[in-house]
Short mmCIF file of C-alpha atoms in Angstrom, two decimals:
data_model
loop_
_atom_site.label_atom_id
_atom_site.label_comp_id
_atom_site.label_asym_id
_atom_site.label_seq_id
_atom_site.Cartn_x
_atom_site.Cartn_y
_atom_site.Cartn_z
CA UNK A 28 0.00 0.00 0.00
CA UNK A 29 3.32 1.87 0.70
CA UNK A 30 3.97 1.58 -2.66
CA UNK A 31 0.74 2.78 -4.16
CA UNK A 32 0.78 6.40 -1.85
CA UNK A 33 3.75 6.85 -3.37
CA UNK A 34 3.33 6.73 -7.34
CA UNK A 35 -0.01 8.64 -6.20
CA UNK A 36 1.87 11.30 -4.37
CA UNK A 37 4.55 11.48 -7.46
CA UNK A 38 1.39 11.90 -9.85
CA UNK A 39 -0.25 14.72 -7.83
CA UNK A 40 3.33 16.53 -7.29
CA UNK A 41 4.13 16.27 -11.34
CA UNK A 42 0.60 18.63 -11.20
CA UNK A 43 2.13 20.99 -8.94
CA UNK A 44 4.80 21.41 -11.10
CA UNK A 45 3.23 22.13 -13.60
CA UNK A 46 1.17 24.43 -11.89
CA UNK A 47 4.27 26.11 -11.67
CA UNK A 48 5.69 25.59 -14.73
CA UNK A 49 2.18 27.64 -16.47
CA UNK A 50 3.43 30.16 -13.89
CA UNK A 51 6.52 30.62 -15.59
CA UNK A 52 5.99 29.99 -19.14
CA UNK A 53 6.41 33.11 -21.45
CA UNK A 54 4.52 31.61 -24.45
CA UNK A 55 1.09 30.37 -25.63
CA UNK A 56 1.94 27.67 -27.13
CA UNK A 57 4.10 26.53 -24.61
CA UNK A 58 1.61 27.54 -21.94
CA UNK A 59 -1.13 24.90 -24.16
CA UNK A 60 1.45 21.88 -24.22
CA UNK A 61 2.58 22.25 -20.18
CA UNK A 62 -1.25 22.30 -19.78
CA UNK A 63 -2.07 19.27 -21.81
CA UNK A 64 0.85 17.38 -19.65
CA UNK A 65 -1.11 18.79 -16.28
CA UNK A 66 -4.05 16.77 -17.81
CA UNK A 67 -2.57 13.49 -18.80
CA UNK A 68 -0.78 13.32 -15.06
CA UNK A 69 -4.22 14.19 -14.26
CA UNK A 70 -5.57 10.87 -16.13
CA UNK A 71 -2.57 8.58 -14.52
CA UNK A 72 -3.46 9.59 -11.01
CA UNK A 73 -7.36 9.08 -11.59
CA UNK A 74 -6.23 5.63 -13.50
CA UNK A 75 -3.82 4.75 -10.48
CA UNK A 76 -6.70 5.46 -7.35
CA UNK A 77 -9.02 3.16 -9.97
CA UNK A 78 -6.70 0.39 -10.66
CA UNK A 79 -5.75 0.34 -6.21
CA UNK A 80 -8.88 0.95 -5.84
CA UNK A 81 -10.48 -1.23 -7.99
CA UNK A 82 -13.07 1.20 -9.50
CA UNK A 83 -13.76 0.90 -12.84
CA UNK A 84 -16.03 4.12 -13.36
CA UNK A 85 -12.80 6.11 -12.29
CA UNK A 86 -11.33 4.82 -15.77
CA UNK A 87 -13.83 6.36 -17.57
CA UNK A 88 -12.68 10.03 -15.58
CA UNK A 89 -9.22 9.29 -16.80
CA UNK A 90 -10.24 8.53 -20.10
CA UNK A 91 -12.14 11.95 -20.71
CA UNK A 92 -9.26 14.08 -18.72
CA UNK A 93 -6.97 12.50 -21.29
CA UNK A 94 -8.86 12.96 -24.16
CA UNK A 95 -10.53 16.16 -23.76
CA UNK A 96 -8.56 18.16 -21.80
CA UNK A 97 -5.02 16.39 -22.56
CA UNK A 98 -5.12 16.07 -26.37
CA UNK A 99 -8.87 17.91 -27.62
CA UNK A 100 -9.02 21.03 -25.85
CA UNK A 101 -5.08 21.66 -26.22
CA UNK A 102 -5.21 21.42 -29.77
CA UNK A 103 -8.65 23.46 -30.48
CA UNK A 104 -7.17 26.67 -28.71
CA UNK A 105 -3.79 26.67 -30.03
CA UNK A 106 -5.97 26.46 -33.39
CA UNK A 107 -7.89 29.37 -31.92
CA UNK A 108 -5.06 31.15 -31.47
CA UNK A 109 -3.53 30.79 -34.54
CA UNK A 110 -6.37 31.85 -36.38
CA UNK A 111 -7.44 34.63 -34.31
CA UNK A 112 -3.88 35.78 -35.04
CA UNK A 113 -3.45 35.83 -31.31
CA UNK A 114 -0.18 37.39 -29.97
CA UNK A 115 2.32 34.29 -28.61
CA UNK A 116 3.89 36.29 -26.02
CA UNK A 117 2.27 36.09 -22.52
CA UNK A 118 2.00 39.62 -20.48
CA UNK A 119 2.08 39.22 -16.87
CA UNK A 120 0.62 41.17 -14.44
CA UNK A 121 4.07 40.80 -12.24
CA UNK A 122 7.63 39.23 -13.27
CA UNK A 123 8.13 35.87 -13.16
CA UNK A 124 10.19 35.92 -9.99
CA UNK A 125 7.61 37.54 -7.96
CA UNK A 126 4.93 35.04 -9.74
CA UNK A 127 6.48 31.89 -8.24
CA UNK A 128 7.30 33.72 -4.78
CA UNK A 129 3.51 33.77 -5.04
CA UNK A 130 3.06 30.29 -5.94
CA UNK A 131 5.21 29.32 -3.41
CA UNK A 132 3.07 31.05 -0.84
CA UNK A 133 0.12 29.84 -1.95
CA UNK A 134 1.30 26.36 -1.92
CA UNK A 135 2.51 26.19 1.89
CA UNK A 136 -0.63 27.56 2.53
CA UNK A 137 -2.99 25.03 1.32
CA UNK A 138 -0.52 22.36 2.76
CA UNK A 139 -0.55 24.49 6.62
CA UNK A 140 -4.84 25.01 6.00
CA UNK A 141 -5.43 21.04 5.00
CA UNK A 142 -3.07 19.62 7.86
CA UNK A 143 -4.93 21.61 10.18
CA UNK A 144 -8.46 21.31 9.63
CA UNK A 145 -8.49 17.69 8.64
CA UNK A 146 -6.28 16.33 11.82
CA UNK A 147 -8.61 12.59 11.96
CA UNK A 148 -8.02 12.36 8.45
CA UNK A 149 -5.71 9.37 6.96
CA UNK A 150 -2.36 11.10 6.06
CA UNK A 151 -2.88 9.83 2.36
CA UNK A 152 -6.15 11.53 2.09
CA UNK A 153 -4.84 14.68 3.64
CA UNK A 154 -1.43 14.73 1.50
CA UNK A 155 -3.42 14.40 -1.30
CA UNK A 156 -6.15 17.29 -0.81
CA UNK A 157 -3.31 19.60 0.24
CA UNK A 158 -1.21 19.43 -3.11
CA UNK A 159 -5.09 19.63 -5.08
CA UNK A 160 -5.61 23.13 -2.92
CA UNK A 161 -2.08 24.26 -4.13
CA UNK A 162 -3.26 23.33 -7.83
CA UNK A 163 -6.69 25.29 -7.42
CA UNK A 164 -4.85 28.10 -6.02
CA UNK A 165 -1.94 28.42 -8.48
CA UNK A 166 -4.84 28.03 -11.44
CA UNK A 167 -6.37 30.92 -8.98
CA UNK A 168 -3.14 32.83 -9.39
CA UNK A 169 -2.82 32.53 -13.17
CA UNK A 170 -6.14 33.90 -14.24
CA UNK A 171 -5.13 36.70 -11.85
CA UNK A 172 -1.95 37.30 -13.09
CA UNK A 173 -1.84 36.55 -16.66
CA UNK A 174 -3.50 39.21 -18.89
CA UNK A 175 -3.91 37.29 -22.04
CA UNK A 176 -7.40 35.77 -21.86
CA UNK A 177 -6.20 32.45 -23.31
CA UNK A 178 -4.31 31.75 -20.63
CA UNK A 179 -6.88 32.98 -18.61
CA UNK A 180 -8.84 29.45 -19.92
CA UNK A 181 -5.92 27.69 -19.15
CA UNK A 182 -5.78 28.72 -15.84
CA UNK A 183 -9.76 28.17 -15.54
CA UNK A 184 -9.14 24.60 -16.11
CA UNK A 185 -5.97 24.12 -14.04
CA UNK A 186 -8.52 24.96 -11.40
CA UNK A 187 -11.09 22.26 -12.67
CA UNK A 188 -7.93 19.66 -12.90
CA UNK A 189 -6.99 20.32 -9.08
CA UNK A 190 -11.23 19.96 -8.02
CA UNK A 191 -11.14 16.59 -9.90
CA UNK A 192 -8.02 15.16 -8.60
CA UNK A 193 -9.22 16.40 -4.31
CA UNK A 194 -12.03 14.63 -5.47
CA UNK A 195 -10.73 11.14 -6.31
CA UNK A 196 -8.70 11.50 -3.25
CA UNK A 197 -11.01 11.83 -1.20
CA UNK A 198 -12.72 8.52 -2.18
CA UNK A 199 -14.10 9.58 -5.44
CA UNK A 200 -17.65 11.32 -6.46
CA UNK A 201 -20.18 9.28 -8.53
CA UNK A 202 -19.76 9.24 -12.44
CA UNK A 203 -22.42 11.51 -13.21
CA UNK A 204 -20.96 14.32 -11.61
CA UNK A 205 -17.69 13.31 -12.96
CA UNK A 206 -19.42 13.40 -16.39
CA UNK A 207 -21.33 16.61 -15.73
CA UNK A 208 -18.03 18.50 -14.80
CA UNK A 209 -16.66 17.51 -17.93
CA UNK A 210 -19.97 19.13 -20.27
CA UNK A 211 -19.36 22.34 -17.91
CA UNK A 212 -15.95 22.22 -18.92
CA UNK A 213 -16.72 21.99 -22.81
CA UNK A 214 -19.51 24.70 -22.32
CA UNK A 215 -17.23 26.52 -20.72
CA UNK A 216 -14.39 26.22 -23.57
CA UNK A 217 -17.19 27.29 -26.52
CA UNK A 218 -18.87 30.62 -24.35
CA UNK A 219 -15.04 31.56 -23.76
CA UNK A 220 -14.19 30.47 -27.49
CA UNK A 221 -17.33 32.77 -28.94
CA UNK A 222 -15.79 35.77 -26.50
CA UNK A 223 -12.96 35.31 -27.41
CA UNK A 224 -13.92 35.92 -31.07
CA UNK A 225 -16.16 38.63 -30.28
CA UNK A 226 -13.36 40.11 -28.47
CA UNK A 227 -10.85 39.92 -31.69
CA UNK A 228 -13.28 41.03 -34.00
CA UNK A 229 -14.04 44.28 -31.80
CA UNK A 230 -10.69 45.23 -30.60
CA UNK A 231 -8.66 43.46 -32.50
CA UNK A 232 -6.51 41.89 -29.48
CA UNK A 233 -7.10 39.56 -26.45
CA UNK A 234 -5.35 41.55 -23.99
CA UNK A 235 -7.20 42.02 -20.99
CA UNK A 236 -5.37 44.99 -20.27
CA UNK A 237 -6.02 46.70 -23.63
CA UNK A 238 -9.77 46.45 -23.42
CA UNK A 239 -9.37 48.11 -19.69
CA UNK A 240 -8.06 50.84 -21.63
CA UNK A 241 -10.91 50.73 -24.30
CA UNK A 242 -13.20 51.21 -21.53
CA UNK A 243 -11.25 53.73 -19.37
CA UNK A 244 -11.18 55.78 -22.53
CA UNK A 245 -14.97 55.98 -22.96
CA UNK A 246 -15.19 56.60 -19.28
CA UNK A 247 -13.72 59.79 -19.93
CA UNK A 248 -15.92 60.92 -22.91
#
């Protein structure tokens, strides 16, 4: 059992980092691909708790993180953002340095709040629910920090990646809310893929700090 808390522990850390790693990426396309990684450790971890746990509905949840959100959804935005003509660079609110200093902060906080408020828990279960908080809040982080609405989405579903994996940790949730989550996430991807266009089309740019100058500007007319 040793054995198995450990390649689950490995799983949910190779999340964190690349929580981290969509932290410090400078690129779109590069943000994308360490996203679409996020979601296939995302599908091992899910497969793992099924296989030790011996629940075959949780192979199903693998299946779809690994297929929508590691390979489809990946794909359809960097399409998106090659045909919206999309800038590659990524602004940030803050530098990179003071981004991970942030991340870092974040992270020892979930890990100090789950410890603490979940004492009877079984170390596994609490272990595992602290590194999904630091995934929510990191995915928290990059929506706030990241101006390019893209990787706003990207963030968005870093979120949805760290509610799914506290989730199986915590014993799992039944398959139709497992399948539920993942319609919300597709809705989700079209009403931010039609803004996204409307967005272009008006102002010809995604940056969410160039339409807070649109509006500023007819504030003052």
């Amino acid at each position: 059992m040793t054995n198995a808390y450990d390649v689950a522990h490995f799983l949910a850390g190779m999340m964190l980092v690349c929580s981290f790693t969509l932290l410090y990426q400078d690129r779109i396309l590069a943000v994308l691909n360490t996203f679409a990684v996020q979601a296939i450790m995302l599908s091992l971890a899910v497969a793992w708790q099924g296989y030790v746990r011996n629940a075959p509905d949780l192979f199903i949840t693998a299946a779809m993180a690994f297929g929508l959100k590691g390979i489809i959804i990946p794909v359809a935005l960097n399409r998106m953002v090659e045909k919206l003509g999309i800038k590659r660079d990524v602004d940030q609110v803050v530098n990179v340095g003071v981004a991970m200093f942030l991340g870092l902060g974040l992270t020892s906080l979930a890990l100090l709040l789950v410890l603490k408020v979940t004492p009877g828990a079984a170390s596994f279960t609490r272990e595992g629910l602290a590194l999904a908080l630091a995934i929510i809040l990191l995915g928290l982080l990059q929506m706030i920090l990241r101006r390019n609405a893209v990787t706003q989405i990207v963030g968005f579903m870093s979120i949805e990646n760290g509610l799914i994996l506290a989730a199986t940790g915590a014993r799992g949730m039944p398959l139709v809310v497992e399948v539920s989550v993942a319609f919300s996430v597709l809705i989700a991807l079209f009403v931010f893929a039609v803004f996204l266009f409307r967005i272009r089309e008006r102002f010809d740019s995604v940056d969410v700090e160039s339409l807070d100058k649109v509006r500023a500007a007819r504030a003052h007319r």
